[in-house]
Short mmCIF file of C-alpha atoms in Angstrom, two decimals:
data_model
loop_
_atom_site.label_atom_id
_atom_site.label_comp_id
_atom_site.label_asym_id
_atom_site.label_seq_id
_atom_site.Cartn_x
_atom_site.Cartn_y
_atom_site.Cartn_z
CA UNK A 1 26.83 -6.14 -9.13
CA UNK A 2 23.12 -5.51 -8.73
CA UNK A 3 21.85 -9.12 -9.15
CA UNK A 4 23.85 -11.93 -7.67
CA UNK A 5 20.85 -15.04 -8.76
CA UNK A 6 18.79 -14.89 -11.84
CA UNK A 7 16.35 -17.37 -12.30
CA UNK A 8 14.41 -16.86 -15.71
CA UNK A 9 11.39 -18.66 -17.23
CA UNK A 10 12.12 -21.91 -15.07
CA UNK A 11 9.90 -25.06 -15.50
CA UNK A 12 10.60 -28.82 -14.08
CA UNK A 13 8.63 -31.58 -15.60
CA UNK A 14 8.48 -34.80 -13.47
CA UNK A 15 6.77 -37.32 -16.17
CA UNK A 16 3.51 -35.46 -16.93
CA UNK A 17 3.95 -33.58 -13.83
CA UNK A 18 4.62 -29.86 -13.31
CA UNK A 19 7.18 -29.10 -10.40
CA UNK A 20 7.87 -25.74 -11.63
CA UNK A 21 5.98 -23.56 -13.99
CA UNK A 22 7.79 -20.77 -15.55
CA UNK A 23 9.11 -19.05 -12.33
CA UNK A 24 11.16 -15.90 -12.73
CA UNK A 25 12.84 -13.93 -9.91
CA UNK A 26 16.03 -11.77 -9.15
CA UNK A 27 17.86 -12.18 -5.72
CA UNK A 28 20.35 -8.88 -5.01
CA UNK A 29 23.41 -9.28 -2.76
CA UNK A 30 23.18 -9.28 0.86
CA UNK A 31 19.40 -10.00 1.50
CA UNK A 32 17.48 -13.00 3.45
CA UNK A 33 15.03 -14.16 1.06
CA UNK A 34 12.73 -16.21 2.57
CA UNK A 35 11.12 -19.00 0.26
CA UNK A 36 8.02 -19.96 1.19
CA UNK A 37 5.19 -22.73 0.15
CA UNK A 38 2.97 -25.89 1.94
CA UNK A 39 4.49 -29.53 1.09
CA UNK A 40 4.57 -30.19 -2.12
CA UNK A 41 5.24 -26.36 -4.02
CA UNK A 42 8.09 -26.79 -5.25
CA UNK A 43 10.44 -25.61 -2.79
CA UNK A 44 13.04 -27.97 -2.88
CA UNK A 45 12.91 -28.27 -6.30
CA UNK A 46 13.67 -24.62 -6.80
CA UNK A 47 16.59 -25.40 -4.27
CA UNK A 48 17.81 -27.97 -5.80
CA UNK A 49 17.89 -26.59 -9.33
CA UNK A 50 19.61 -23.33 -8.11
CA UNK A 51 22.30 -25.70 -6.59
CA UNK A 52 22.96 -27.64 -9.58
CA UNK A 53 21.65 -30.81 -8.29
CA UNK A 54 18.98 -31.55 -10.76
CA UNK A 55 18.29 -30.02 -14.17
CA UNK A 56 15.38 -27.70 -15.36
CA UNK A 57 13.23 -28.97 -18.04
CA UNK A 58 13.23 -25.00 -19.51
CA UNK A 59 14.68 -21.95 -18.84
CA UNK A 60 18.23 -20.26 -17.27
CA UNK A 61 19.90 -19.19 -14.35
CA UNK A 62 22.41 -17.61 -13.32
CA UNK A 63 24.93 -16.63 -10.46
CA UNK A 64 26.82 -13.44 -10.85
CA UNK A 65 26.46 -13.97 -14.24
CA UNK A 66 27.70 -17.45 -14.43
CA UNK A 67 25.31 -20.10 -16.35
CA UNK A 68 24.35 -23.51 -13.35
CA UNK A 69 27.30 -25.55 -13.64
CA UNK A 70 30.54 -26.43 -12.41
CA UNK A 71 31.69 -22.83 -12.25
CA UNK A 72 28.93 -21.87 -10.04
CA UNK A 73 29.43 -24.82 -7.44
CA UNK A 74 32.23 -22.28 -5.80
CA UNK A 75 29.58 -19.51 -5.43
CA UNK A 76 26.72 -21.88 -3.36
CA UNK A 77 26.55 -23.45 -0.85
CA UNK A 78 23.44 -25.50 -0.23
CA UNK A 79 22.54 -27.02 2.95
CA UNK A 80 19.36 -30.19 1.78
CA UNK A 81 16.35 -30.96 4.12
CA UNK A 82 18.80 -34.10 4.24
CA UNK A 83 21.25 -35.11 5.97
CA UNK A 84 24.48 -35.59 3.76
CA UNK A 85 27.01 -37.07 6.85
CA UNK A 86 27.44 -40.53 7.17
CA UNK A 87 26.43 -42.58 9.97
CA UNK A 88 30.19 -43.82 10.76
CA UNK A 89 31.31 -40.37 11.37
CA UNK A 90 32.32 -37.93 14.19
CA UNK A 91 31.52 -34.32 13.97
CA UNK A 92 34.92 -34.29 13.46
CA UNK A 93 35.24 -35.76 10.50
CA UNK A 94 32.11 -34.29 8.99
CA UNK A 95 34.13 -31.09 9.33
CA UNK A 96 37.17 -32.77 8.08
CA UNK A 97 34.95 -33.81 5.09
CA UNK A 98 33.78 -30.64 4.31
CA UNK A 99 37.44 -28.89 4.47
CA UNK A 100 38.35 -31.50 2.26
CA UNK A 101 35.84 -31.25 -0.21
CA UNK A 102 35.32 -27.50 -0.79
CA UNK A 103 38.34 -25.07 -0.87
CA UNK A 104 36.81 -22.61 0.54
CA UNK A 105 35.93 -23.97 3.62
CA UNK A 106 36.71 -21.59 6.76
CA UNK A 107 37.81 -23.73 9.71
CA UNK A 108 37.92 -20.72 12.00
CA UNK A 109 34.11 -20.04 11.36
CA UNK A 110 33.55 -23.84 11.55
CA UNK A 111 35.19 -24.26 14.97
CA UNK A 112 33.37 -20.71 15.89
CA UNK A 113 29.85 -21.97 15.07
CA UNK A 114 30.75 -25.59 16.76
CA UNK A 115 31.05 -23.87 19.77
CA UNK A 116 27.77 -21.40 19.68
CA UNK A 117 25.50 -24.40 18.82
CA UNK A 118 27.10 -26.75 21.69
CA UNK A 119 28.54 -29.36 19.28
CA UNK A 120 31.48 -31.47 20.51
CA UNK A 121 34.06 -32.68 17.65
CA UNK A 122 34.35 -35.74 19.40
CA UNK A 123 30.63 -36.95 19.34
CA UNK A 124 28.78 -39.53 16.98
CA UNK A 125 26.96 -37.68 14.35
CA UNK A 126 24.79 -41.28 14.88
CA UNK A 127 23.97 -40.63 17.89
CA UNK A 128 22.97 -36.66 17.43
CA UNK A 129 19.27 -35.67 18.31
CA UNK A 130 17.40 -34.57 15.33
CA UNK A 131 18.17 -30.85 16.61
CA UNK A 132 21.90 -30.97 17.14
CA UNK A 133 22.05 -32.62 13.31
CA UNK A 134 20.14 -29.70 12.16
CA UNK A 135 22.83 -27.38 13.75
CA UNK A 136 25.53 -29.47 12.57
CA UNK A 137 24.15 -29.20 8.81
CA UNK A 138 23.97 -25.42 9.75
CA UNK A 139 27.56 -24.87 10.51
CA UNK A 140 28.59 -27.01 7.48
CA UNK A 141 26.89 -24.98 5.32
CA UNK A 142 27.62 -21.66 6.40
CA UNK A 143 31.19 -22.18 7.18
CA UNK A 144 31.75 -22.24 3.67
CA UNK A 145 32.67 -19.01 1.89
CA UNK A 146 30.21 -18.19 -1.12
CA UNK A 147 28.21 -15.71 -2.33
CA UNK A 148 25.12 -17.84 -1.89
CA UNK A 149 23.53 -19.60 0.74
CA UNK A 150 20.82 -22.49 0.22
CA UNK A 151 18.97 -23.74 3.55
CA UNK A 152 16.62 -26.05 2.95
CA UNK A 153 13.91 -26.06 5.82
CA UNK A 154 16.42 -25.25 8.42
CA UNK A 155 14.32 -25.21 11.36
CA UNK A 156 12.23 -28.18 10.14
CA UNK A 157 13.00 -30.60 12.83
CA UNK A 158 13.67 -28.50 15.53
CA UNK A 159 11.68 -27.98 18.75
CA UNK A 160 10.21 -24.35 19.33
CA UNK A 161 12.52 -23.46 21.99
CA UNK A 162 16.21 -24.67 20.02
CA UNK A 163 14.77 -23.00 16.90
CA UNK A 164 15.62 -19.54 18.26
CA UNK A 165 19.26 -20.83 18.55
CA UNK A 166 19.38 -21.90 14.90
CA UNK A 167 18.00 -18.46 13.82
CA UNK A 168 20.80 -16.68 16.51
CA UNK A 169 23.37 -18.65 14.45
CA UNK A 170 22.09 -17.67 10.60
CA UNK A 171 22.04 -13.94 11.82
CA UNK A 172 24.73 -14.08 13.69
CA UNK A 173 27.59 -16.38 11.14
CA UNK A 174 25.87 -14.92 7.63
CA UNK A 175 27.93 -12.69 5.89
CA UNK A 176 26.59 -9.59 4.52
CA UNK A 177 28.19 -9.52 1.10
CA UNK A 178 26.51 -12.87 0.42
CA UNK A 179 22.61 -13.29 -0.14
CA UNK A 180 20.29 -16.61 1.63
CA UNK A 181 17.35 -18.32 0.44
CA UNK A 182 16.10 -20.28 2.88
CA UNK A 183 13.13 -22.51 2.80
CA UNK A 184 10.23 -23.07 5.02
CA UNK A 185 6.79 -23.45 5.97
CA UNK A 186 7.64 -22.25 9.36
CA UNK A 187 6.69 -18.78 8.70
CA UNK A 188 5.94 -17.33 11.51
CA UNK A 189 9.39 -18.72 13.50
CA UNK A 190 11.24 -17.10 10.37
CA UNK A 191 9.79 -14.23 9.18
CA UNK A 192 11.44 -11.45 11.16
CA UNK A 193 14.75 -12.58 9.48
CA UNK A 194 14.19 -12.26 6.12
CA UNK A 195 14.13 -9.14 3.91
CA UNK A 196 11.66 -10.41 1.25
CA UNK A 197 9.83 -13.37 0.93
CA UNK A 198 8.46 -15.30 -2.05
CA UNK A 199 5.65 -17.40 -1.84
CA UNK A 200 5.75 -20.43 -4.34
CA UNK A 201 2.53 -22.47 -4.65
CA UNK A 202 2.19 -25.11 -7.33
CA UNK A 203 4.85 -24.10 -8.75
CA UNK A 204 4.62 -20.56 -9.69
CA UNK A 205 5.73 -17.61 -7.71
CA UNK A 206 2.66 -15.55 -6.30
CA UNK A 207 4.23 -13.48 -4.24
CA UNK A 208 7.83 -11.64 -4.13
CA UNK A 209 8.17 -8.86 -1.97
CA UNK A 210 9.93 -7.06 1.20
CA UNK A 211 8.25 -8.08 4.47
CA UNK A 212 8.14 -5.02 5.98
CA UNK A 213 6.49 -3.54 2.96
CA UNK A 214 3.94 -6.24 3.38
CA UNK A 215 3.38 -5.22 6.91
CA UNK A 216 3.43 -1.15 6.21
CA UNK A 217 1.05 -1.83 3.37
CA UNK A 218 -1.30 -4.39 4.22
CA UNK A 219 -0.91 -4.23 8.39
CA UNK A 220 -0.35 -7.78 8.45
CA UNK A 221 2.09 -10.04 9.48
CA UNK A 222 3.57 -12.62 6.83
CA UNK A 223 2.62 -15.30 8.27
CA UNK A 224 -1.38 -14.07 8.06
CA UNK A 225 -0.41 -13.72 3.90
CA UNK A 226 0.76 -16.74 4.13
CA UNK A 227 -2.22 -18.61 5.51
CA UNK A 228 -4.45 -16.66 2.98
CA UNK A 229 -3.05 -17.49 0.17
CA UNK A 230 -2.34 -21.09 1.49
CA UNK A 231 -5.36 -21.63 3.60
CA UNK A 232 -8.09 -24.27 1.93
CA UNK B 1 16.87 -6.58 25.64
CA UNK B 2 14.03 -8.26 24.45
CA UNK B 3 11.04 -7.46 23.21
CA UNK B 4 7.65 -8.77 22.23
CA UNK B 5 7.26 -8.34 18.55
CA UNK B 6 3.97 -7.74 16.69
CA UNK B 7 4.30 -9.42 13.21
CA UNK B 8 1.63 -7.48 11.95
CA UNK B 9 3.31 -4.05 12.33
CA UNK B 10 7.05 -2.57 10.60
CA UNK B 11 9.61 -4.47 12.79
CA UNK B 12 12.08 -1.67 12.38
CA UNK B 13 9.29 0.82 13.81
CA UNK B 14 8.91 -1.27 17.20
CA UNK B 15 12.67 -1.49 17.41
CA UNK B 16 12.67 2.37 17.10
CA UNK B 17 10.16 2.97 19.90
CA UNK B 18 11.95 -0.07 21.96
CA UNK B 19 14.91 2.35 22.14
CA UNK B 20 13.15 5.24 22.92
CA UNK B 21 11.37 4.18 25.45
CA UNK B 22 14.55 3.19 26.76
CA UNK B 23 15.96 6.59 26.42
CA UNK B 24 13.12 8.70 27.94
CA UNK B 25 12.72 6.17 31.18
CA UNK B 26 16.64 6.22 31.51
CA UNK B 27 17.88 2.93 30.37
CA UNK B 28 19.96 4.21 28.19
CA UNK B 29 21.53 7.57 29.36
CA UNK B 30 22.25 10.57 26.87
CA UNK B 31 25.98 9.76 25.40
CA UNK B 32 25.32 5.93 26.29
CA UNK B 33 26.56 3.90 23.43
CA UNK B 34 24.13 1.10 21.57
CA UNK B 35 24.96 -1.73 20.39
CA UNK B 36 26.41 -2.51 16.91
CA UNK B 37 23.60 -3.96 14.04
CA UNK B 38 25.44 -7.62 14.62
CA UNK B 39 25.20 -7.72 17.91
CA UNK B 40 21.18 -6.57 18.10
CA UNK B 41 20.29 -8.84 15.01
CA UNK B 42 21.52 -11.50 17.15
CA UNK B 43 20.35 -11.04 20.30
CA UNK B 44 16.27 -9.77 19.01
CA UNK B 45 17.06 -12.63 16.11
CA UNK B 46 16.20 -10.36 13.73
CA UNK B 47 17.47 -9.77 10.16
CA UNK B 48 20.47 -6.80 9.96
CA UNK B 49 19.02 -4.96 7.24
CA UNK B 50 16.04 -4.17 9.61
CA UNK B 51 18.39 -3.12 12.60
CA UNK B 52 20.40 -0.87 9.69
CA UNK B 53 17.26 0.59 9.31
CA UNK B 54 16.24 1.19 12.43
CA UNK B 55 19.23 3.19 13.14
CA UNK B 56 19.15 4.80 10.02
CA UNK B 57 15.89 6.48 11.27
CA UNK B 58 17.16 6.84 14.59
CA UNK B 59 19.97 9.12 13.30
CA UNK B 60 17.71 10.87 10.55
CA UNK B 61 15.67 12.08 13.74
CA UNK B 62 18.96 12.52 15.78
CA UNK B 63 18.24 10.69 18.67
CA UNK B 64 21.50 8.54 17.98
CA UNK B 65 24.31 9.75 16.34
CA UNK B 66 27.07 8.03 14.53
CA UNK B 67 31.14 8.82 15.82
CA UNK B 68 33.04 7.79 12.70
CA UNK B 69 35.05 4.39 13.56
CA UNK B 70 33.28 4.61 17.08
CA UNK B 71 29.99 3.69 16.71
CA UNK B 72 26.77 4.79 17.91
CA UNK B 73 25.44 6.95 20.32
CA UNK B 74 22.74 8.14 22.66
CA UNK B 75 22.21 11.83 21.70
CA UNK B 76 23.14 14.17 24.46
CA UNK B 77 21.23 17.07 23.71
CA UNK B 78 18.70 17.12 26.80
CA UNK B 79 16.17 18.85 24.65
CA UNK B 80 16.19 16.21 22.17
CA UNK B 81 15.23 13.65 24.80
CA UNK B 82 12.68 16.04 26.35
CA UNK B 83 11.22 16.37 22.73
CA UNK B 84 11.08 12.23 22.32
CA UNK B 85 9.10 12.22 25.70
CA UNK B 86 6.80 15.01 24.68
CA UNK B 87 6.09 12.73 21.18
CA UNK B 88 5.88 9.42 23.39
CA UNK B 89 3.02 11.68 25.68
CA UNK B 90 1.32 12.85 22.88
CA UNK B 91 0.51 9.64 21.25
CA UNK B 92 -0.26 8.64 24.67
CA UNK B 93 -2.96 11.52 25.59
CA UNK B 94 -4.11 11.45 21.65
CA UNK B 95 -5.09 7.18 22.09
CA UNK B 96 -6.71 8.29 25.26
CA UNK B 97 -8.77 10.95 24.06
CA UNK B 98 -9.99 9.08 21.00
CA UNK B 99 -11.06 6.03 23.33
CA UNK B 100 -13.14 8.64 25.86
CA UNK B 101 -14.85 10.10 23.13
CA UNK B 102 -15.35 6.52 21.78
CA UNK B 103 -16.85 5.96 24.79
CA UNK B 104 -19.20 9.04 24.22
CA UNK B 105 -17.38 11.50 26.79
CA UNK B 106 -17.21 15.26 25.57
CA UNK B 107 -13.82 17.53 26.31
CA UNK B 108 -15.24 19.25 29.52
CA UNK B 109 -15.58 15.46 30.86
CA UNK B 110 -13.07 13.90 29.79
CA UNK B 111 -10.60 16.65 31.68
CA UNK B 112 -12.54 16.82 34.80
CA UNK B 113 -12.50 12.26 35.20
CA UNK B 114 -8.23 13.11 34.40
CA UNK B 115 -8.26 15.57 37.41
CA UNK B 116 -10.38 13.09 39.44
CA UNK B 117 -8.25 10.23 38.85
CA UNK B 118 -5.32 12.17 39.23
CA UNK B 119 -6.52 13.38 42.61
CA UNK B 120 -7.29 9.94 43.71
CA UNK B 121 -3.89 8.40 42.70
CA UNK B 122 -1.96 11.35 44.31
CA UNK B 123 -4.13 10.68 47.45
CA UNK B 124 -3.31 6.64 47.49
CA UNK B 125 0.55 7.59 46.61
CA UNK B 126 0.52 9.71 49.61
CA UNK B 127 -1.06 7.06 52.35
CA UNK B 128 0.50 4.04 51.34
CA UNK B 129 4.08 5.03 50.14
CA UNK B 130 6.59 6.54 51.28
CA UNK B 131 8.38 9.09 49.10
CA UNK B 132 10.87 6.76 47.87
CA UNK B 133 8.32 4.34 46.82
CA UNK B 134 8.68 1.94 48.91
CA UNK B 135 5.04 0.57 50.78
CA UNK B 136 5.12 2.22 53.96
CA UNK B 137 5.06 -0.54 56.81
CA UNK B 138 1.92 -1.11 59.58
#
């Protein structure tokens, strides 16, 4: 299959407000899209459409030809810019959660990634550092097995330094059958992971293309694109 | 390895020369085996499509080559190696030359400053090394 996500004439109204305005795109199997905007694009929206979460006000998508719905909740796997654990658990359970919730969870891979990002079954996810939660939400959502990955600002609350670890773990636990959009702001941490980026600003897509094509054709890094079409 | 990445330039072409700079200063010795596209993504933290890439290139211009089931390889074809090297120089001499004449130096001048310097460094090698490179002592 050529096109595993189809997103097609999308809008979101909130009230009288636009979220999303008619954004079209294709995703193919096994790429790193990178999904990029300021505060306040649209982002999460997009995400959280894509995942099922929230409705669009017009338009379709689709996952390997499947219409947003209960079919396609097997087929993503969405990590939020959120939290979803509960205070009263251990790492542990969260894991335990998971397993229980989604039937394709892979314990193996969960225990795997547990270990790479220094996480300890037995600790408070309370008590967790902003960081190790990030990681935590990492694992959880990539220890699932789906065709498509949702990250939701990944590396938003990380320090410079444990931010290479997070984007060690997405290369290293990703499968390559499956295809990633992950959103950020961080461009420069994140753009040497991605295959193509799409830049989203007031809700349209203004940009959608491979980042190394951007840097053959226009010598530039991403992240200089970025803060050109961004920049005030 | 690591290396220091320029954003503004093809990753996959950095990674390339990374390699053979390895190769040509002896790093990585002719029949030396590299590392598989998981492992490198990893460790540069760089997406695997790029690393695919880069090897794809690598084996287009046979300085790696693939064993079916194996994995990759340093070529082993000395004349390969000597021909990366002789590329590597060129670009070398060609920057060079462009800066000297930037700098408003014609040929005959810009060869006879080389075989100055050149003299000088040989000269500086000779009194304050030894032949193994280590700084001669008193």
């Amino acid at each position: 299959m050529d096109t595993l996500l189809k997103v097609n004439g999308v809008s979101k109204k909130y009230g009288s407000k636009k979220a999303l305005d008619n954004v079209s795109f294709e995703i193919r199997p096994g790429k790193i899209t990178g999904l990029l905007g300021s505060n306040g694009s649209g982002k999460s929206t997009l995400m959280q459409i894509i995942a099922g979460l929230t409705p669009a006000t017009a338009g379709d998508i689709s996952v390997m030809g499947k219409p947003i719905g209960r079919e396609t909740k097997s087929l993503i796997s969405y990590m939020p810019d959120r939290p979803l654990t509960e205070s009263w658990m251990k790492v542990k359970d969260a894991v335990a959660f998971y397993k229980d919730f989604y039937a394709d969870f892979n314990m193996e891979k969960a225990r795997e990634m547990l270990d790479f990002m220094n996480l300890n079954e037995k600790d408070s996810v309370s008590v967790l550092s902003k960081g190790m939660n990030e990681r935590l939400q990492l694992t959880l959502a990539l220890s699932r097995n789906v065709n498509l990955y949702l990250l939701d600002e990944p590396i938003g609350g990380v320090d410079p330094v444990a931010r290479g670890k997070i984007l060690d773990a997405i290369v290293r636990f990703y499968s390559e059958e499956s295809s990633l959009i992950i959103c950020t702001h961080l461009v420069r941490d994140m753009e040497r992971i991605f295959d193509e980026v799409m830049f989203l600003n007031s809700g349209s897509i203004v940009l959608h293309e491979e980042v190394e094509s951007v840097r053959l054709k226009h010598g530039r890094s991403v992240d200089d694109m970025f803060k050109e079409v961004f920049g005030e | 390895m690591s290396i220091e990445f320029d954003n503004n330039l093809p990753i996959y072409l950095q990674i390339m020369n990374h390699i053979k700079r390895q190769i040509v200063s002896g790093l990585l010795q002719p029949g030396d085996k590299i590392p598989s596209v998981r492992e490198l993504a990893a460790d540069l933290q760089i997406n695997p499509n790029t690393i695919q890439r880069t090897f794809q290139e690598l084996e287009r211009e046979e300085v790696v080559e693939t064993k079916r089931g194996l994995g990759r390889y340093v070529t082993s074809e000395g004349s390969k190696i000597m021909a990366i090297k002789k590329e590597m120089a060129g670009d070398l001499i060609h920057q060079f030359i462009h800066g000297m004449q930037e700098l408003g130096f014609k040929n005959q001048d810009i060869v006879t400053i080389v075989k100055e310097a050149v003299a000088v460094k040989d000269n500086t090698d000779r009194k304050g090394a030894s032949p193994d490179g280590h700084i001669a002592e008193g």
